[in-house]
Tab-separated table of C-alpha atoms and ligand atoms in Angstrom:
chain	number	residue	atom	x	y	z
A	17	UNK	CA	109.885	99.556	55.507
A	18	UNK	CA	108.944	96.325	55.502
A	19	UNK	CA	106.739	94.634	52.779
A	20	UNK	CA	102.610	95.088	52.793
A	21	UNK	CA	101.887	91.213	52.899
A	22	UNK	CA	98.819	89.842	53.467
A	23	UNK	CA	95.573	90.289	51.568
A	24	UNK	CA	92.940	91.475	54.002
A	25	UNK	CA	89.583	89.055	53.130
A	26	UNK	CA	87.747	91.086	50.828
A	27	UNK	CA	84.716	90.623	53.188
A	28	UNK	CA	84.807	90.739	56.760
A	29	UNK	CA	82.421	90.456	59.452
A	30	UNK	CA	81.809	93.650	61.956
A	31	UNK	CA	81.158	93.640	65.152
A	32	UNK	CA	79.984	96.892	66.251
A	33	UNK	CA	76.791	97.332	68.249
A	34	UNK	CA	76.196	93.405	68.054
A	35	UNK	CA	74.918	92.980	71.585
A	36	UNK	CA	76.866	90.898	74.144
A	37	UNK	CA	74.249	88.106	75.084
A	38	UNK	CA	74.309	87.203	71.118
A	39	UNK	CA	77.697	88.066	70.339
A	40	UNK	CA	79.686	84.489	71.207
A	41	UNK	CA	76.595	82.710	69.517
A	42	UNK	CA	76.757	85.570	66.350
A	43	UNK	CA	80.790	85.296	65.811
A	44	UNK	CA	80.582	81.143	66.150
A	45	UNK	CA	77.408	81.337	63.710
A	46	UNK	CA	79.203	83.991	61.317
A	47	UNK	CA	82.826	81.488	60.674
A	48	UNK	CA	80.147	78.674	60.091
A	49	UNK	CA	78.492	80.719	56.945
A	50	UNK	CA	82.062	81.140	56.064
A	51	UNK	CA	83.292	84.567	57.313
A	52	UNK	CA	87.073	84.542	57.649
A	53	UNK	CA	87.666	88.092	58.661
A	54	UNK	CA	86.389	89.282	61.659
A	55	UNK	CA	86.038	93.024	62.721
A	56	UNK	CA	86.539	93.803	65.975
A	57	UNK	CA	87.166	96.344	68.547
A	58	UNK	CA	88.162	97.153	72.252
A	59	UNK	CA	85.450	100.007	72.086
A	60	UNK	CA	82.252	97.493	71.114
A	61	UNK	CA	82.506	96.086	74.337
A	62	UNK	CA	82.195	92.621	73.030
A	63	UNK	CA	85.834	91.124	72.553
A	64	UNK	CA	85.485	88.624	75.420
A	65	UNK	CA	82.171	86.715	73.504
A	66	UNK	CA	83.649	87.679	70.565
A	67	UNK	CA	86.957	85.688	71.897
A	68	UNK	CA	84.350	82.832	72.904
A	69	UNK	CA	82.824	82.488	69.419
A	70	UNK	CA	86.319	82.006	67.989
A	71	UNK	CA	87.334	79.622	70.336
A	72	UNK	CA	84.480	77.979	69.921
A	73	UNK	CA	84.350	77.645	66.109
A	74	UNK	CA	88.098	76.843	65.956
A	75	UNK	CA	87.748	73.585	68.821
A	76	UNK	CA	85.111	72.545	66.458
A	77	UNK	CA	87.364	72.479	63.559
A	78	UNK	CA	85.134	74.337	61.617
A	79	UNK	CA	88.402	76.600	60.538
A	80	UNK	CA	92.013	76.825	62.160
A	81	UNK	CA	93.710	79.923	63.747
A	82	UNK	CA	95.854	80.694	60.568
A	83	UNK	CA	92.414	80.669	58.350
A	84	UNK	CA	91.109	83.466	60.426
A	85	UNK	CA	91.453	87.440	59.553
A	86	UNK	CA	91.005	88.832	63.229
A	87	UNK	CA	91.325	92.780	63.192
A	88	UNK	CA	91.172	94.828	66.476
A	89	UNK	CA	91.262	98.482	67.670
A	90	UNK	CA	93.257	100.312	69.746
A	91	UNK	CA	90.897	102.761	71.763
A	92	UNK	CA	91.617	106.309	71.985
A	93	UNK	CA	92.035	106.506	75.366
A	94	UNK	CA	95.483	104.215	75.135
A	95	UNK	CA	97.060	106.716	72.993
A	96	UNK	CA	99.875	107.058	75.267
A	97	UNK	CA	103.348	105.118	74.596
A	98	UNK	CA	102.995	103.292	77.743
A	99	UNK	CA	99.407	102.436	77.046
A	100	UNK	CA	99.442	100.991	73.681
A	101	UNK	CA	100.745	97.510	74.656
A	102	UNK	CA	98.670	96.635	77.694
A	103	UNK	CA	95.610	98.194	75.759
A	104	UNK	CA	96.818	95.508	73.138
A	105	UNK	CA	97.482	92.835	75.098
A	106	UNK	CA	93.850	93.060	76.892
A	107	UNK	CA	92.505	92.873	73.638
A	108	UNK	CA	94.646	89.632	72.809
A	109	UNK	CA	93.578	88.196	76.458
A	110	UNK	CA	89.639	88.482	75.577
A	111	UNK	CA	89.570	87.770	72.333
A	112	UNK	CA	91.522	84.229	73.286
A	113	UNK	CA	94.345	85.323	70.815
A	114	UNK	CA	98.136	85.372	71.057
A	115	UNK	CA	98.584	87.266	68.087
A	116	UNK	CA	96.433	90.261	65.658
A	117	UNK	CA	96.346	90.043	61.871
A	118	UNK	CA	95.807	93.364	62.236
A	119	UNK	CA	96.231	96.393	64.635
A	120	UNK	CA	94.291	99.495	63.781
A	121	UNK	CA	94.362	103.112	65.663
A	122	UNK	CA	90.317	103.624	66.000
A	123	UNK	CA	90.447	107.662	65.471
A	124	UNK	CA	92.972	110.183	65.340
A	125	UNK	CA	92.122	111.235	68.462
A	126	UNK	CA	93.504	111.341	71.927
A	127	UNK	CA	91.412	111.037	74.830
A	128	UNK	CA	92.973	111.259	78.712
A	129	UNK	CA	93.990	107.493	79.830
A	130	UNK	CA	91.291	105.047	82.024
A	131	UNK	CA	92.506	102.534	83.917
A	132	UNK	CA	91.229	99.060	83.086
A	133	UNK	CA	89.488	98.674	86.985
A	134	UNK	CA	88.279	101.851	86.352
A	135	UNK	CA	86.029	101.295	83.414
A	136	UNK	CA	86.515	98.886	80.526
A	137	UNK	CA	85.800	99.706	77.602
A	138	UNK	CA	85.617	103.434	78.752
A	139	UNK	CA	84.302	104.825	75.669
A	140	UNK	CA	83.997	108.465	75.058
A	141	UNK	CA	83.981	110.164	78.223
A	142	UNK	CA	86.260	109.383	81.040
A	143	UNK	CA	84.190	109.551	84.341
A	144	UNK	CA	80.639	107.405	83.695
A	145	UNK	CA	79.530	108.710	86.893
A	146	UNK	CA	79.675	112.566	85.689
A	147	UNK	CA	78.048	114.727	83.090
A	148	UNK	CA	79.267	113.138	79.958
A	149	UNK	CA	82.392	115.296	79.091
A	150	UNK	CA	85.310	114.121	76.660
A	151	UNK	CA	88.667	114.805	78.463
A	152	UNK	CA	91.508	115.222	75.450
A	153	UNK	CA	94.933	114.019	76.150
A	154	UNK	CA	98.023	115.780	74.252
A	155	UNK	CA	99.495	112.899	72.640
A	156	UNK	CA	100.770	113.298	68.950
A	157	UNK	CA	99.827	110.262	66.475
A	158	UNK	CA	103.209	109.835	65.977
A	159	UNK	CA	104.104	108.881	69.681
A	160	UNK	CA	101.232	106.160	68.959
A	161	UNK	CA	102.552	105.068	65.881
A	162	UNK	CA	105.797	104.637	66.956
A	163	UNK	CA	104.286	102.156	69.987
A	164	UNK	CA	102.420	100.373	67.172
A	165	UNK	CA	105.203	99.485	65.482
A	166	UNK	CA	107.167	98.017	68.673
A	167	UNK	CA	104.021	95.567	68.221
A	168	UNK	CA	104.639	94.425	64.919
A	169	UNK	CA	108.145	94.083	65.999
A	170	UNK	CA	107.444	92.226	68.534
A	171	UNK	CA	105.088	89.962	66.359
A	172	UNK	CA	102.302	90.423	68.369
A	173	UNK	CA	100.645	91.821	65.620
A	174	UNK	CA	100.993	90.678	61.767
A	175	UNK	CA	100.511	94.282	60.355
A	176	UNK	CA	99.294	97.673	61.744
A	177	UNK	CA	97.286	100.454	60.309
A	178	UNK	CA	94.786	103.394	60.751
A	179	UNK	CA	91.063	104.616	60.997
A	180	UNK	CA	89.301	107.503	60.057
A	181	UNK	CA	92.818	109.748	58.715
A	182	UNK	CA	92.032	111.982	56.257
A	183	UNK	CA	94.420	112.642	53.173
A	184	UNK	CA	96.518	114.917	55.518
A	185	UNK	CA	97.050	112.312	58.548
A	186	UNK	CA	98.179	110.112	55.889
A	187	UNK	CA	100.862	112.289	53.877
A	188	UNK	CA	102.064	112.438	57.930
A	189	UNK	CA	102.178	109.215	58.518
A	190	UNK	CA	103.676	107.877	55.661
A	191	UNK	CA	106.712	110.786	56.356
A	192	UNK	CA	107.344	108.912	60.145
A	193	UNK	CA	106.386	105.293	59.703
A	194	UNK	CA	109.269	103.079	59.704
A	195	UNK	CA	106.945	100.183	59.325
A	196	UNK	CA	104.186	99.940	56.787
A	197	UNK	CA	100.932	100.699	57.197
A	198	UNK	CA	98.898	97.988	55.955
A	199	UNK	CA	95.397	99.473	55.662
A	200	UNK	CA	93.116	102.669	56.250
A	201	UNK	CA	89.853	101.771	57.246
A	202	UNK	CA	87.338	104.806	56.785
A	203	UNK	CA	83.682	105.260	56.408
A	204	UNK	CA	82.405	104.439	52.734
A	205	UNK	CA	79.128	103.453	50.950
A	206	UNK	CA	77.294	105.072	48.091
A	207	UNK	CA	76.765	108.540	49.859
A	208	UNK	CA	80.352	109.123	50.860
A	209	UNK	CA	82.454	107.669	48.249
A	210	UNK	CA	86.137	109.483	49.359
A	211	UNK	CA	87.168	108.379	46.107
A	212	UNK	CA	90.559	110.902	46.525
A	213	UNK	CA	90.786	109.512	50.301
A	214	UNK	CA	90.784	106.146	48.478
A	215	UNK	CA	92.761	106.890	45.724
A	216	UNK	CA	95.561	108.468	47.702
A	217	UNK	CA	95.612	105.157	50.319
A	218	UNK	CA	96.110	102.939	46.913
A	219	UNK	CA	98.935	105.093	46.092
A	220	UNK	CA	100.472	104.718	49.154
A	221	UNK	CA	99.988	100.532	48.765
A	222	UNK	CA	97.704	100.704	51.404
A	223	UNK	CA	94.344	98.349	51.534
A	224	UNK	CA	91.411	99.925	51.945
A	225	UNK	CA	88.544	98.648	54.156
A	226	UNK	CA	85.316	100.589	54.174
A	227	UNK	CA	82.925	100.634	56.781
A	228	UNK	CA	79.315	100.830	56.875
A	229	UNK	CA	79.274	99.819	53.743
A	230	UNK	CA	75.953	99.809	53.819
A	231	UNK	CA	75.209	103.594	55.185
A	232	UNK	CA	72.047	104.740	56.742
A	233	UNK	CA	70.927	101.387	58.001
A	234	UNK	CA	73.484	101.315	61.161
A	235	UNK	CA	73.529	104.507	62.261
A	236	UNK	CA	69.151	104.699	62.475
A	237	UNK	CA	68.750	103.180	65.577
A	238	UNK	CA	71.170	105.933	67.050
A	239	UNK	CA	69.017	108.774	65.297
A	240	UNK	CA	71.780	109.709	63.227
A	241	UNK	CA	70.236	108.780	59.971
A	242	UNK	CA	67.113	108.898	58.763
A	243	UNK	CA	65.277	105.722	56.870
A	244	UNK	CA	64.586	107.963	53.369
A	245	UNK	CA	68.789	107.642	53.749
A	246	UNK	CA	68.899	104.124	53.100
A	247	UNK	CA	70.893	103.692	50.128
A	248	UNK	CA	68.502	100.531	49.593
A	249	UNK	CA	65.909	102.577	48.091
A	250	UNK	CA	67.737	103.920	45.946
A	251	UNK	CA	66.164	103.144	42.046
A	252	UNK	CA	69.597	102.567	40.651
A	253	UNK	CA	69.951	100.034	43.123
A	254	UNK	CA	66.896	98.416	42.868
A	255	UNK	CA	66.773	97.997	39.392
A	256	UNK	CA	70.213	96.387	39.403
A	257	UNK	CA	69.160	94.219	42.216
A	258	UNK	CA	66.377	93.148	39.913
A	259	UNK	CA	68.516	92.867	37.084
A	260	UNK	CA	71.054	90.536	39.071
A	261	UNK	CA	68.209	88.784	40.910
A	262	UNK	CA	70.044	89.486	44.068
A	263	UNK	CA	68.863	92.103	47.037
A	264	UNK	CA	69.688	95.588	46.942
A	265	UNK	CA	72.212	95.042	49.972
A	266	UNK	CA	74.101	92.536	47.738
A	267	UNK	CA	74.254	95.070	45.138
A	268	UNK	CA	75.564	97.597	47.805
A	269	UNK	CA	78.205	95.614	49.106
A	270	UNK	CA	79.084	94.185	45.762
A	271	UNK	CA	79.660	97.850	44.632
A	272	UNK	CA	82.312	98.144	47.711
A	273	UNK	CA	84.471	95.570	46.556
A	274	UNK	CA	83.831	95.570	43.211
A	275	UNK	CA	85.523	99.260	43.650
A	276	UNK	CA	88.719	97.774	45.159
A	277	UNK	CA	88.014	97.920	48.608
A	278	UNK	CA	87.304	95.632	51.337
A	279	UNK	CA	84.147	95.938	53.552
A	280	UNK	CA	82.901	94.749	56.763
A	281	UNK	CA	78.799	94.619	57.258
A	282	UNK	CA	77.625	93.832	60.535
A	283	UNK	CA	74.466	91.919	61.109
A	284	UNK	CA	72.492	90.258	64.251
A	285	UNK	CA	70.562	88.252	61.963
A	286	UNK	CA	72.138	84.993	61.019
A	287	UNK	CA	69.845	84.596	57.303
A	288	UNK	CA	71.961	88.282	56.245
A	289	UNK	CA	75.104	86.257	57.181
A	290	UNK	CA	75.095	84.478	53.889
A	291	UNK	CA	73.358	86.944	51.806
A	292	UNK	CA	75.955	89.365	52.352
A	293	UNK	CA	78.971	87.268	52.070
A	294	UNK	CA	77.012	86.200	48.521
A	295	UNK	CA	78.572	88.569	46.314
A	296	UNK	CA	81.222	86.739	43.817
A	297	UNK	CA	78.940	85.103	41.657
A	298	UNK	CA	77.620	88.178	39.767
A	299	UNK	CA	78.643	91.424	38.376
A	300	UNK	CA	77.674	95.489	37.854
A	301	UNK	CA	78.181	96.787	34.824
A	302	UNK	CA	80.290	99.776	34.310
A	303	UNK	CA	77.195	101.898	33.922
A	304	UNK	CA	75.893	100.519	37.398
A	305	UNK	CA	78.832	101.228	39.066
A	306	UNK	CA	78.993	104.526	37.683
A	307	UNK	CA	75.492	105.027	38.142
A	308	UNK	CA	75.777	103.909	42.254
A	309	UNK	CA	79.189	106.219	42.833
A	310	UNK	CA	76.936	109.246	41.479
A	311	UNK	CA	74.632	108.923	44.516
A	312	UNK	CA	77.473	110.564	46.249
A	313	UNK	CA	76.420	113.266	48.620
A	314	UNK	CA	79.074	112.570	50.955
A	315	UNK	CA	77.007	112.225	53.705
A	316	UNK	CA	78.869	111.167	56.595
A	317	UNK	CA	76.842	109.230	59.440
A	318	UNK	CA	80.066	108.576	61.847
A	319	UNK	CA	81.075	111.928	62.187
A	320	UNK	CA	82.588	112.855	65.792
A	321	UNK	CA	82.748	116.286	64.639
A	322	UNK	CA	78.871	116.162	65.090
A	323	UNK	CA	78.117	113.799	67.473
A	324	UNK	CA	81.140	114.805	70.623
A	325	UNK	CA	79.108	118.151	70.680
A	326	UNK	CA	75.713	116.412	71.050
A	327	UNK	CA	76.462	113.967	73.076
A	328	UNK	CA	79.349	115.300	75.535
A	329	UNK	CA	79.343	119.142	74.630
A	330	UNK	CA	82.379	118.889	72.597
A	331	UNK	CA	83.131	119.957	69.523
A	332	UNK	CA	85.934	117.957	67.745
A	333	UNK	CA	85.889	117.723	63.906
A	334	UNK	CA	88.671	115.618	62.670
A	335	UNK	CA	87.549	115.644	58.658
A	336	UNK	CA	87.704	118.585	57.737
B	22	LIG	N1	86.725	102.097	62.380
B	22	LIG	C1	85.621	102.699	62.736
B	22	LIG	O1	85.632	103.831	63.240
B	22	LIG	C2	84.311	102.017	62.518
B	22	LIG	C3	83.119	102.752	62.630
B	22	LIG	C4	81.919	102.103	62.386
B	22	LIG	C5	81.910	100.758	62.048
B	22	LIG	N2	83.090	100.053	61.963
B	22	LIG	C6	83.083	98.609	61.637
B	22	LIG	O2	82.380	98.405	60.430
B	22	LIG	C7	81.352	97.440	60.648
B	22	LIG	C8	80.200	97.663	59.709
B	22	LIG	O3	79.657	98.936	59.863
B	22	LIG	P1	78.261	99.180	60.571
B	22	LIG	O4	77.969	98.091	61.526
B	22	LIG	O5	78.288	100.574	61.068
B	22	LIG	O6	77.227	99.189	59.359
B	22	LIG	P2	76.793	98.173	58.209
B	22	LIG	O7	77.447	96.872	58.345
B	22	LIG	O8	76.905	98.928	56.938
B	22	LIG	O9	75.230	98.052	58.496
B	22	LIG	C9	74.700	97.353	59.578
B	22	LIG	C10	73.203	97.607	59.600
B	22	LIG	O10	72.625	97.096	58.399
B	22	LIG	C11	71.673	96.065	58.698
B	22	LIG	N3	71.872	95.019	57.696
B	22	LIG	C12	72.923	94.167	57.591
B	22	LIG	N4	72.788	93.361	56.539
B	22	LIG	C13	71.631	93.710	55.933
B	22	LIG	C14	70.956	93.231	54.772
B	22	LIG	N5	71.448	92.249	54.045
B	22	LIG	N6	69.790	93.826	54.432
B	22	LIG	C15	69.271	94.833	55.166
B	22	LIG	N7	69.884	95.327	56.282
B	22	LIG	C16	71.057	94.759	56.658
B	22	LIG	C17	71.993	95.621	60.108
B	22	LIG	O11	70.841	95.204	60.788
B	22	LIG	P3	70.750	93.738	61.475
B	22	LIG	O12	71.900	93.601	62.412
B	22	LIG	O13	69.424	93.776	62.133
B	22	LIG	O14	70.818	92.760	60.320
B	22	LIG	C18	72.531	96.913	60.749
B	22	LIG	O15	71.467	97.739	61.160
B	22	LIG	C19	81.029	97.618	62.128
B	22	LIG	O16	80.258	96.556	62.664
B	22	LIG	C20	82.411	97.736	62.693
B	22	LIG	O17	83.028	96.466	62.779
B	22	LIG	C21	84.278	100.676	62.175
């Protein structure tokens, strides 16, 4: 196994749901606040502005190719061995890249292949024009792995690594890999803490990157959360926001890393940019940090165990 190198930027920028027509304009504005590490996916639907924000902010000299953290996803309907590469190397050809930092599987799960012409990205279900149905493909994680790891051989890819496992995915995965996984990147903000998940990642050496670190917020305009959700509100939070002088979404986000992990918030509007990059000029006390992993309900908003069966009749739970 080789050695797990790089440091993944402690604060990335994601990229999910940001709409196309602002996306270019979003990514270019987000490197100008002074994001380095860029979250990205085949499944947004975005990688080709997303490519055109890069380009532009590098051509400007605002920051240089090696300065930039770009991670991408490979979609579960390129599970196959002989998918994995072109699925990569469509990623690499939007996004204006010739290499990854980092490589991720998006779920362990394995959906039947879509051609590119067909539909691109093709999301969930395999035929748009149908009922929405999810069509599974029998393809073991390992077969995916393994194609992963031709990437990073090929150094097309600086590291590779995984989304959404739970503890037993990754006892698997660390029996096969013959190259390292660098990180796990998994749901996690003050209402799903997965402080074993976490734990168990760190003793593997792998970096942890949490999504939605902010909870609630993303997921209600999908009505999957509800508003009296929002972390935000919480009075722990606010009164350490006040303490701090800082908003309760720095104090959020500041708990993420100040817990050892890496997180990604997404936002549309360019005056959050800075605000939540913001966060290494103060600190929470042990008692706040305490206080803001005790909201922990683990409440999970991205759950495809609940929301295949509503939206495509399909009922797939992966975390249990
Ligand atoms: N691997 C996976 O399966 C997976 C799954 C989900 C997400 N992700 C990645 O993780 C990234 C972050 O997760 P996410 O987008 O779900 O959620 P998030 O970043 O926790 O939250 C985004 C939501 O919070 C709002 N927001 C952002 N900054 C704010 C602030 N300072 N104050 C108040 N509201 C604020 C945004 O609204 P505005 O845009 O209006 O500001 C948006 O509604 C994604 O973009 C994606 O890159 C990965």
């Amino acid at each position: 196994m080789s050695a797990n190198a790089a440091t993944i930027p402690s604060v990335g920028f994601g990229l999910w749901k940001v709409p196309n027509e602002i996306c270019a304009d979003t990514v270019y504005e987000a490197i100008k606040a002074g994001y380095r590490h860029i979250d990205s996916a085949s499944d947004y639907g975005n990688e080709k502005e997303t490519g055109e924000g890069i380009a532009r902010a590098i051509k400007e000299g605002i920051c240089t190719r090696e300065e930039l953290w770009v991670t991408s996803k490979l979609w579960n309907t390129y599970h196959a061995k002989e998918h994995v590469k072109p699925a990569l190397m469509r990623t690499l050809e939007d996004l204006q890249l010739d290499y990854l930092d980092l490589y991720l599987i998006h779920f362990p799960i394995a959906q039947a292949f879509v051609p590119f012409e067909d539909n691109y990205p093709p999301g969930w279900t395999v035929d748009p024009a149908a009922a929405p149905k999810m069509t599974l493909a029998k393809v073991p994680l390992h077969e995916t792995w393994t194609a992963m790891e031709s990437l990073a051989d090929e150094k097309l890819v600086n590291h590779i690594g995984v989304c959404n496992y739970n503890t037993g995915l990754l006892h698997d995965l660390m029996n096969y890999a013959t190259v390292k996984p660098h990180s796990l990147q998994i749901e996690s903000h003050p209402y799903l803490t997965q402080e074993r998940l976490i734990r168990l990642a760190k003793q593997y050496d792998l970096q942890v990157t949490a999504f939605s670190p902010l909870g609630a917020l993303s997921y209600l305009e999908l009505d999957m959360a509800g508003q009296q959700e929002s972390t935000l509100e919480q009075p722990v939070v606010k009164a350490a926001a006040a303490r701090l002088g800082k908003t309760p979404a720095q104090v959020v986000l500041r708990w993420g890393i100040q817990r050892g992990c890496s997180i990604i918030p997404k936002t549309s509007k360019p005056e959050r940019m800075k605000e939540n990059l913001s966060l290494f000029d103060f600190e929470l006390t042990q008692a706040e940090m305490e206080a803001i992993s005790a909201l922990n309900q683990n409440r999970r908003f991205n759950d495809p165990g609940h929301f295949c069966e509503a939206a495509f009749g399909t009922f797939y739970p992966i975390y249990d």
